PDB file of C-alpha atoms in Angstrom:
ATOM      1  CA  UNK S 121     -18.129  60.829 149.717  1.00 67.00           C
ATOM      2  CA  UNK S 122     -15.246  60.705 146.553  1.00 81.00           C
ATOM      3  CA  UNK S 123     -18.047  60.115 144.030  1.00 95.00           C
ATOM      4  CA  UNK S 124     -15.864  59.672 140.653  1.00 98.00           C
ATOM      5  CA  UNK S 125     -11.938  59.617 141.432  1.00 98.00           C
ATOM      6  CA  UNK S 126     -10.018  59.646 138.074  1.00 98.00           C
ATOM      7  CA  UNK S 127      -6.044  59.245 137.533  1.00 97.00           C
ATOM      8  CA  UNK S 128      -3.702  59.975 136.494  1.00 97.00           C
ATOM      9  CA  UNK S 129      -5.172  63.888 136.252  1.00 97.00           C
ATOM     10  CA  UNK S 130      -2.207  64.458 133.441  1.00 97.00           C
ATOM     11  CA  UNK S 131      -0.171  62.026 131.072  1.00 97.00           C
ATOM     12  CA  UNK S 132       1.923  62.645 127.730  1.00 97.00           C
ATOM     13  CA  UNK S 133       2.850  58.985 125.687  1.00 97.00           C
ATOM     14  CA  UNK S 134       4.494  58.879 122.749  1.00 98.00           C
ATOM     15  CA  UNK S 135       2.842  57.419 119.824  1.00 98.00           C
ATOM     16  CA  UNK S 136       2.500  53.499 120.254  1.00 97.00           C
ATOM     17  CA  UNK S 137       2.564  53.730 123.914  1.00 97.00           C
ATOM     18  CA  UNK S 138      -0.016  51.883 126.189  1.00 96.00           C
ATOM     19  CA  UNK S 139      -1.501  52.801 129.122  1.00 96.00           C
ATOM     20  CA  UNK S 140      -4.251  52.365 131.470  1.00 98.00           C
ATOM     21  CA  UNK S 141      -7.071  55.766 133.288  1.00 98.00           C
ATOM     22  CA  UNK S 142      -8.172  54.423 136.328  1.00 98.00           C
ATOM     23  CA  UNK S 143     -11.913  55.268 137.502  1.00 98.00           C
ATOM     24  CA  UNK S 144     -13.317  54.263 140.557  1.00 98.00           C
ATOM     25  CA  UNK S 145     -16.849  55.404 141.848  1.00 97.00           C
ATOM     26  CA  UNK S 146     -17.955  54.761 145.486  1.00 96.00           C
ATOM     27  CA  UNK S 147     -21.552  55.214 145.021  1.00 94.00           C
ATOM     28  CA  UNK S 148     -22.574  52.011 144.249  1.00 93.00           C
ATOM     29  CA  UNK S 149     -23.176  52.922 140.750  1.00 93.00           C
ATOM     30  CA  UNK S 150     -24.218  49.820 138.456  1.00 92.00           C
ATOM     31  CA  UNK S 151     -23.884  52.353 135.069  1.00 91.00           C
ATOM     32  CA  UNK S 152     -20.255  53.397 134.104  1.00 94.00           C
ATOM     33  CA  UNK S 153     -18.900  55.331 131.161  1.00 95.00           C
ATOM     34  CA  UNK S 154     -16.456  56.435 129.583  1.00 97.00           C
ATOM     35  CA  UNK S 155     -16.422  59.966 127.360  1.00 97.00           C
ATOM     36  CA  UNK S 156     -13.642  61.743 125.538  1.00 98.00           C
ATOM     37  CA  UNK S 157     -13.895  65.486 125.130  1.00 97.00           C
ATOM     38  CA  UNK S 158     -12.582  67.495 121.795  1.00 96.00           C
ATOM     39  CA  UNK S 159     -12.765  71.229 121.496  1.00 91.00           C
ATOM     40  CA  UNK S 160     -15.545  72.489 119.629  1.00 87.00           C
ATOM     41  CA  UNK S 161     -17.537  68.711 119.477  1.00 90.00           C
ATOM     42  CA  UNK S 162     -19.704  67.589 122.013  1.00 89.00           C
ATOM     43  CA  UNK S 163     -18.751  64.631 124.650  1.00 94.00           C
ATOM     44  CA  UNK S 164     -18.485  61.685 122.571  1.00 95.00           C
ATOM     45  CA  UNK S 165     -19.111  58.232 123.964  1.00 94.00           C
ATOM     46  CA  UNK S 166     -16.225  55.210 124.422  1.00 96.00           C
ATOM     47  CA  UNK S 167     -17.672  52.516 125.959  1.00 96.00           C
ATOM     48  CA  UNK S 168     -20.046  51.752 129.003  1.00 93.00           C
ATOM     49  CA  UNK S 169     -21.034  48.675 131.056  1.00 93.00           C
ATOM     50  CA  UNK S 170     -24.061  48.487 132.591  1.00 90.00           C
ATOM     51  CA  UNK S 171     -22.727  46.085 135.794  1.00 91.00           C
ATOM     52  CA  UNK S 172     -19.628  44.177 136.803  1.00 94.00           C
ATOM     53  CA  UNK S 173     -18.650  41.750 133.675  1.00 95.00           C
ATOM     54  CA  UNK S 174     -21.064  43.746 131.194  1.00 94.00           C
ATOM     55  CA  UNK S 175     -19.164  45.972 128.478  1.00 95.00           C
ATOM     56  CA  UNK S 176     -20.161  47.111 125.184  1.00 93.00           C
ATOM     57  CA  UNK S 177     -18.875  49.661 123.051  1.00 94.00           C
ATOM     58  CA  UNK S 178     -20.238  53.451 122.434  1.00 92.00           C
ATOM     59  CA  UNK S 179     -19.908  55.702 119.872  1.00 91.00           C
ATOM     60  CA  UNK S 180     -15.719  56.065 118.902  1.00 96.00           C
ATOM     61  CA  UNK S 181     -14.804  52.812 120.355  1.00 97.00           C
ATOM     62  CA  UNK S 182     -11.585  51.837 118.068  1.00 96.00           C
ATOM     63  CA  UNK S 183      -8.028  52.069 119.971  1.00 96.00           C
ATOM     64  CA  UNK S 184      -9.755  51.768 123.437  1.00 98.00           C
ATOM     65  CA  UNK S 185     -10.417  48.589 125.686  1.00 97.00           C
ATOM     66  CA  UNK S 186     -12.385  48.338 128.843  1.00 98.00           C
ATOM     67  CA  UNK S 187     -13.023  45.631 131.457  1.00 97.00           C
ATOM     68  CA  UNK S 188     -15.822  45.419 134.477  1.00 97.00           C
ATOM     69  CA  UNK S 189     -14.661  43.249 136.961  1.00 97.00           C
ATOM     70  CA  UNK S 190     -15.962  44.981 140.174  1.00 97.00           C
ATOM     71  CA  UNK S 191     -18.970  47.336 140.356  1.00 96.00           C
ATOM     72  CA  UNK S 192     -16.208  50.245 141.987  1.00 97.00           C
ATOM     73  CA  UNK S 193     -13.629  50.280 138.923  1.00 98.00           C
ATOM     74  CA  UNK S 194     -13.750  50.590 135.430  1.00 98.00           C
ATOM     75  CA  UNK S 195     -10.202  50.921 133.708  1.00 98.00           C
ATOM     76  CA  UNK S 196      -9.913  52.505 129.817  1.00 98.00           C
ATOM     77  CA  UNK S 197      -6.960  50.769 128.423  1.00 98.00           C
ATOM     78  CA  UNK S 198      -4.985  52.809 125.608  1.00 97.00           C
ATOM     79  CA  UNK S 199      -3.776  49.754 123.316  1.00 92.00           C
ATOM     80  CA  UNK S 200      -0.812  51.864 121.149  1.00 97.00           C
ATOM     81  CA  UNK S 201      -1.430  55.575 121.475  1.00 97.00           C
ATOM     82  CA  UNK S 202      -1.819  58.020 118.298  1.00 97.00           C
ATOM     83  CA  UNK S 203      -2.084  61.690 118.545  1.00 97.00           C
ATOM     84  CA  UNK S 204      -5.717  61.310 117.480  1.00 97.00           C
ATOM     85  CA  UNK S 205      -6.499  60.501 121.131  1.00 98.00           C
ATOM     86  CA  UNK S 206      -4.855  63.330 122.549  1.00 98.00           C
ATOM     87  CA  UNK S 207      -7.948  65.072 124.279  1.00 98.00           C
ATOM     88  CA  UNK S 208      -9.767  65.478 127.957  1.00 98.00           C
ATOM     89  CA  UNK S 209     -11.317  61.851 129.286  1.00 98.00           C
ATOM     90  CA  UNK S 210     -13.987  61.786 131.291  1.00 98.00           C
ATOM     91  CA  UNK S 211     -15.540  58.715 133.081  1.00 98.00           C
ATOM     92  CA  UNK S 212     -19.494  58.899 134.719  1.00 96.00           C
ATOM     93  CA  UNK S 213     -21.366  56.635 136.369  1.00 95.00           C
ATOM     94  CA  UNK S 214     -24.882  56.860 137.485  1.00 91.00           C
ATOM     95  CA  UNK S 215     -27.865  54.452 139.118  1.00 85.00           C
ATOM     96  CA  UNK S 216     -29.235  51.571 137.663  1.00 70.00           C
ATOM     97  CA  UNK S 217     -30.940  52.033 134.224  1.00 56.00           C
ATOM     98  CA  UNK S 218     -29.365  55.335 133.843  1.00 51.00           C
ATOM     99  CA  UNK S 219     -32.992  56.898 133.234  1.00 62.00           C
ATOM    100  CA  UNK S 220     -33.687  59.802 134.696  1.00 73.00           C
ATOM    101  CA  UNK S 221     -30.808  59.768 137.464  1.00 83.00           C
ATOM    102  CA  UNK S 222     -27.726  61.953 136.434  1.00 88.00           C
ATOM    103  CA  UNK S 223     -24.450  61.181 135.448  1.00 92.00           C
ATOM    104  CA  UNK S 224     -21.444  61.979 137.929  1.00 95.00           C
ATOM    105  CA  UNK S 225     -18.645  62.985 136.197  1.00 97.00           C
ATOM    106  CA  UNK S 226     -15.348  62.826 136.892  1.00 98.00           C
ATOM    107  CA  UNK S 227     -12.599  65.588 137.140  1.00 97.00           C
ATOM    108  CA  UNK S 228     -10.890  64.519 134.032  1.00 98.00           C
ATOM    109  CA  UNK S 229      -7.824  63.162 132.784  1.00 98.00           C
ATOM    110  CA  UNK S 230      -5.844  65.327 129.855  1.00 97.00           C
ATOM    111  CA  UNK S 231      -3.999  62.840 127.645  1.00 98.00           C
ATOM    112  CA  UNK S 232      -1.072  64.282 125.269  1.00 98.00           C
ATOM    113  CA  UNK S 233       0.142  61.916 122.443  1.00 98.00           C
ATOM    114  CA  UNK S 234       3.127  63.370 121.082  1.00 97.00           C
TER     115      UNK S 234
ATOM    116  CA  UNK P1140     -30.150  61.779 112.806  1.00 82.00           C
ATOM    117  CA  UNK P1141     -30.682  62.752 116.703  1.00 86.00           C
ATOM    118  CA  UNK P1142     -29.051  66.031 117.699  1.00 92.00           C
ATOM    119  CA  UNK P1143     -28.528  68.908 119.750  1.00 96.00           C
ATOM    120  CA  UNK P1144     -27.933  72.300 118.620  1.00 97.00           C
ATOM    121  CA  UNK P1145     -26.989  75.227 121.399  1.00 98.00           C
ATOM    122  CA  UNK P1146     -26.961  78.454 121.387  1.00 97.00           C
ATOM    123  CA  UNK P1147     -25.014  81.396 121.798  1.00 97.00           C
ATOM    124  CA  UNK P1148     -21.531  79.397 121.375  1.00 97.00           C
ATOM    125  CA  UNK P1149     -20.472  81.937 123.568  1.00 97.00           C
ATOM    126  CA  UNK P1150     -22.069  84.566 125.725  1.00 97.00           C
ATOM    127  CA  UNK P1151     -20.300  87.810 127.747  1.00 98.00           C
ATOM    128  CA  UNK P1152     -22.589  89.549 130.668  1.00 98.00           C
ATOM    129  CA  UNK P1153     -22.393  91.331 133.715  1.00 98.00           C
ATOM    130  CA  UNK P1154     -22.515  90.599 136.795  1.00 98.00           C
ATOM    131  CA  UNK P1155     -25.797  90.600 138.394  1.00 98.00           C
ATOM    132  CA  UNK P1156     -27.618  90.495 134.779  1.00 98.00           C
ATOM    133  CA  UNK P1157     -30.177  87.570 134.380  1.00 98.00           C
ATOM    134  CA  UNK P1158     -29.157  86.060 130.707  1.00 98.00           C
ATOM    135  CA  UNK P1159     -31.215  82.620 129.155  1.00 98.00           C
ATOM    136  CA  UNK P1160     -28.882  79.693 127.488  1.00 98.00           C
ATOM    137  CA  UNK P1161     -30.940  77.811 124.593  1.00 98.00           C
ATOM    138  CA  UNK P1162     -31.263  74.255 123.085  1.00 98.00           C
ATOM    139  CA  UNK P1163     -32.789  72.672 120.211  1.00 98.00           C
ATOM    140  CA  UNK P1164     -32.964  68.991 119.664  1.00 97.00           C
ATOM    141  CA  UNK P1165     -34.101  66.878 117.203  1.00 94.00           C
ATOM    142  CA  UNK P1166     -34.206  63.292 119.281  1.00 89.00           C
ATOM    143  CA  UNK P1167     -36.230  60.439 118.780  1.00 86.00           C
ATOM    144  CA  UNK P1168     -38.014  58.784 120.947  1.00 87.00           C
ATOM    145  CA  UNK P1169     -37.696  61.506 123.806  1.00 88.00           C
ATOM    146  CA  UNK P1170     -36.890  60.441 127.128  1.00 87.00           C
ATOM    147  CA  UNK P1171     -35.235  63.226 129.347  1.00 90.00           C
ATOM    148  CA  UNK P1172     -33.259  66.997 128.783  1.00 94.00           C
ATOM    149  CA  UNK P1173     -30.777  67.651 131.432  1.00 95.00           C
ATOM    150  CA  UNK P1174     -28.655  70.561 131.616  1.00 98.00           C
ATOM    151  CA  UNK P1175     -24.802  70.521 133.377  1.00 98.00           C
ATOM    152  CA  UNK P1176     -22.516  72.924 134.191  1.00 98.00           C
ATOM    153  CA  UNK P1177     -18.782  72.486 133.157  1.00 98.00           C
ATOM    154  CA  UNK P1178     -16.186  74.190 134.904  1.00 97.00           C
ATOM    155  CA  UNK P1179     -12.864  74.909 133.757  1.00 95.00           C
ATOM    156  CA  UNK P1180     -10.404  71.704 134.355  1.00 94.00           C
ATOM    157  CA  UNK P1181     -13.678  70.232 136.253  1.00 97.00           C
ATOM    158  CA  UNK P1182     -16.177  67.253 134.987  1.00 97.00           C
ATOM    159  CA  UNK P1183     -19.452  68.305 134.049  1.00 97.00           C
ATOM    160  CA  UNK P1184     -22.109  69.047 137.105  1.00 97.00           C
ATOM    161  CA  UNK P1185     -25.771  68.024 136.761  1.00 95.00           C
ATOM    162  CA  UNK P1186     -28.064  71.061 137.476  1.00 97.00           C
ATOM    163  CA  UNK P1187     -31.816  69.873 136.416  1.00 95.00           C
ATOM    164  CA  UNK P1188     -33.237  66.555 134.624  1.00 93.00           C
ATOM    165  CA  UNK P1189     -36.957  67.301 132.745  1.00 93.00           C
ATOM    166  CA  UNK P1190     -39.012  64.619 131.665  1.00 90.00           C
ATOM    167  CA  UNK P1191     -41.764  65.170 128.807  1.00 85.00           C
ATOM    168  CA  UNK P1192     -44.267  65.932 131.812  1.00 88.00           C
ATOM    169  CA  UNK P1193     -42.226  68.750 133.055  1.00 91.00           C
ATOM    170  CA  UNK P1194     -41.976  72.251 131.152  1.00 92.00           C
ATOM    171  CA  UNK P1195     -40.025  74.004 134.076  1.00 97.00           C
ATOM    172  CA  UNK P1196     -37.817  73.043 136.822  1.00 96.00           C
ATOM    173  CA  UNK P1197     -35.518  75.170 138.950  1.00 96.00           C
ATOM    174  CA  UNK P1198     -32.137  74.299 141.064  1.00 96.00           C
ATOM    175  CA  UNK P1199     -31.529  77.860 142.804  1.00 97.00           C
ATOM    176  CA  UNK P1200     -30.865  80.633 140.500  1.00 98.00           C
ATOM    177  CA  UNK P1201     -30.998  78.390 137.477  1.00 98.00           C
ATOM    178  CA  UNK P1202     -33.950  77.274 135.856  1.00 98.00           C
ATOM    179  CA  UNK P1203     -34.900  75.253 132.798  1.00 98.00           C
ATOM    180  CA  UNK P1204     -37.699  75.608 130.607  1.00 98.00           C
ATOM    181  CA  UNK P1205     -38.891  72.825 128.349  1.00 97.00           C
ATOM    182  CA  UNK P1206     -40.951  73.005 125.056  1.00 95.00           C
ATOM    183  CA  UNK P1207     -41.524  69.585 124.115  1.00 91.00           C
ATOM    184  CA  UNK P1208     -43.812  70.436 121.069  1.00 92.00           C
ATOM    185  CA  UNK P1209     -41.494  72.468 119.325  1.00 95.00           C
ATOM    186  CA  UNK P1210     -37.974  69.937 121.169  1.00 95.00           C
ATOM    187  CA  UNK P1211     -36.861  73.374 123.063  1.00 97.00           C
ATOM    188  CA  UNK P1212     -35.112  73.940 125.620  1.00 98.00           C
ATOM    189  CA  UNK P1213     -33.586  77.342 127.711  1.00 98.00           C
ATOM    190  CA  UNK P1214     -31.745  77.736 130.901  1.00 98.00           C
ATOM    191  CA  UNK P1215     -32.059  80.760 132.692  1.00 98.00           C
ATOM    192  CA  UNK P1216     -29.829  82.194 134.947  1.00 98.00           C
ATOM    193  CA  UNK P1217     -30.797  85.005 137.616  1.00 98.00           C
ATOM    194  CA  UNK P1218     -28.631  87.378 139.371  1.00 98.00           C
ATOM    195  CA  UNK P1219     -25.489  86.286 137.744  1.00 98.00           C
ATOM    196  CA  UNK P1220     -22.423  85.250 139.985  1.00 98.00           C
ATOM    197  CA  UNK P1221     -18.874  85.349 138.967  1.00 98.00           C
ATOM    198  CA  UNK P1222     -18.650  81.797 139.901  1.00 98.00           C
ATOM    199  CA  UNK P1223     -21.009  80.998 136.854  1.00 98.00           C
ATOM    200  CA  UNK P1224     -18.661  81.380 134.473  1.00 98.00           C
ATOM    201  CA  UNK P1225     -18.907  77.803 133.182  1.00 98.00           C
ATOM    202  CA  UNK P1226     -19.462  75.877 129.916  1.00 98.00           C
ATOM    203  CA  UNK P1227     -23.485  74.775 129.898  1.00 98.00           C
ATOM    204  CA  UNK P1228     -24.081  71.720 128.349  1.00 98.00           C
ATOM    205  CA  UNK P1229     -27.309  70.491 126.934  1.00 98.00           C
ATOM    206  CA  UNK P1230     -28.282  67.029 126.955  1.00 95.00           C
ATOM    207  CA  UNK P1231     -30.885  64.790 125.713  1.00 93.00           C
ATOM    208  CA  UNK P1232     -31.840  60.898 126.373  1.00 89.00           C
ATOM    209  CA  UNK P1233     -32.872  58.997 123.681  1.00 84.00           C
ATOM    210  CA  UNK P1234     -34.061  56.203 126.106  1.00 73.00           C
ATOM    211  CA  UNK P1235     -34.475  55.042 129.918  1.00 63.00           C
ATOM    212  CA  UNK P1236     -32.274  52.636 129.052  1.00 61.00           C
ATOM    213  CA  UNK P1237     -28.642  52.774 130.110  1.00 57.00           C
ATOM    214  CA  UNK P1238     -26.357  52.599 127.289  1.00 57.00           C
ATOM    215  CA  UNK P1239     -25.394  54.632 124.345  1.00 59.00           C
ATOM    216  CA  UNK P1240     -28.583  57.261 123.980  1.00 81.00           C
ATOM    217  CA  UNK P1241     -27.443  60.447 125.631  1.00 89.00           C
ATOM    218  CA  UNK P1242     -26.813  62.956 123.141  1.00 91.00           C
ATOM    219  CA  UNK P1243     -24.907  65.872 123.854  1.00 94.00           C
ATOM    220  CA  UNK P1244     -24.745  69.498 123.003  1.00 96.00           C
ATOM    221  CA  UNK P1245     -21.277  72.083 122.387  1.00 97.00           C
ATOM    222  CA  UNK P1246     -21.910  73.898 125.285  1.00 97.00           C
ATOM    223  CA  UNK P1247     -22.604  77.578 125.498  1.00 98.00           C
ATOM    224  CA  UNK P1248     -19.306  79.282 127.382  1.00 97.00           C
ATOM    225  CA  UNK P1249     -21.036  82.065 129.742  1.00 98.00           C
ATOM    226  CA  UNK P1250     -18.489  84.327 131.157  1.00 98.00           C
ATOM    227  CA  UNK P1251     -19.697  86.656 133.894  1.00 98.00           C
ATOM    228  CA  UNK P1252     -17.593  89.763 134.294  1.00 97.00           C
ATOM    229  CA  UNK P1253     -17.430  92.215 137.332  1.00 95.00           C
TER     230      UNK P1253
END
């Protein structure tokens, strides 16, 4: 069982750049997430979709695109990288409702925006 | 405003010394505290979930204490390992809702030294 498969596990763009982090999940998750993590601040919320089709945006949303269009994947799109998003990305999923069942992180992906 | 304070930032101990992680919040309405383990270059690791019924619950040699009177929470850990050496991240849910109402500590970096 995978659980939460991120990649790439490393990237470096240059400023304006695009790209896309993969997640996939293989648990049958309906909740996914997305989290960015900054040295000395707690993980910080990007977006989330509760099911396949259903996005909405979490806490630092701006720069960042998602889309939901099969319960396994959920892609975070870079639209035009700044060094402000350099940092550690984590994506989680967990059962429906999210509730008391935990999240299942990922391993990461460390993005460099020179 | 809803947060999460932990503490020590940091902690040093010996191996095979028991040592006790704490956590303060100050969320509203209450759902769930859940504590995860974050190791180096890893995604976090869920180790207990408490609900507002629940003032302790144990996963091995860890085990979580909550105070839902005073919004307190501590993990303890017996018989240190090396292999604890982790960042332990506090977390409270704001609602059983899926969405945006986890709130997240700092971490407290334990480092476990032979």
């Amino acid at each position: 069982n995978a659980g939460v498969t991120q990649t790439p596990k490393f990237q470096v763009l240059k400023t304006g750049q695009s790209m896309t982090l993969q997640c996939a999940q293989d648990m049958n998750h309906e909740y996914m997430s997305w989290y960015r993590q900054d040295p000395g601040m707690g993980l910080r919320l990007i977006h989330y979709s509760v099911g396949a089709g259903i996005t909405d945006q979490g806490e630092v949303p701006n720069g960042y695109n998602v889309s939901r269009s099969t319960t396994e994947d959920f892609p975070l799109r870079l639209l035009s990288a700044a060094p402000s998003q350099t940092s550690v990305y984590f994506c989680a999923s967990s059962g429906i409702g999210q509730g008391h069942s935990p999240l299942h992180f990922g391993n990461g992906t460390r993005l460099t925006v020179t | 405003k809803n947060q999460v304070e932990q503490s020590p930032q940091s902690l040093i101990i010996l191996e095979g010394k028991n040592c006790t992680l704490q956590c303060n919040y100050t969320v509203s309405p209450f759902s769930n505290l859940r504590w995860y383990k974050q190791d180096t270059g890893r995604g976090p690791v869920s180790l207990t979930i408490m609900t507002f019924s629940e003032n302790t619950k144990s996963n091995g040699r860890y085990t979580a204490t909550l105070d839902a009177d005073t919004k307190q929470s501590s993990l303890h850990i017996t018989a240190s390992q090396l292999s604890d050496s982790a960042s332990y991240i506090c977390v409270v849910s704001a609602s059983r809702q899926a969405g945006t109402a986890l709130i997240f500590g700092k971490g407290t970096t334990l480092s476990v030294s032979s």
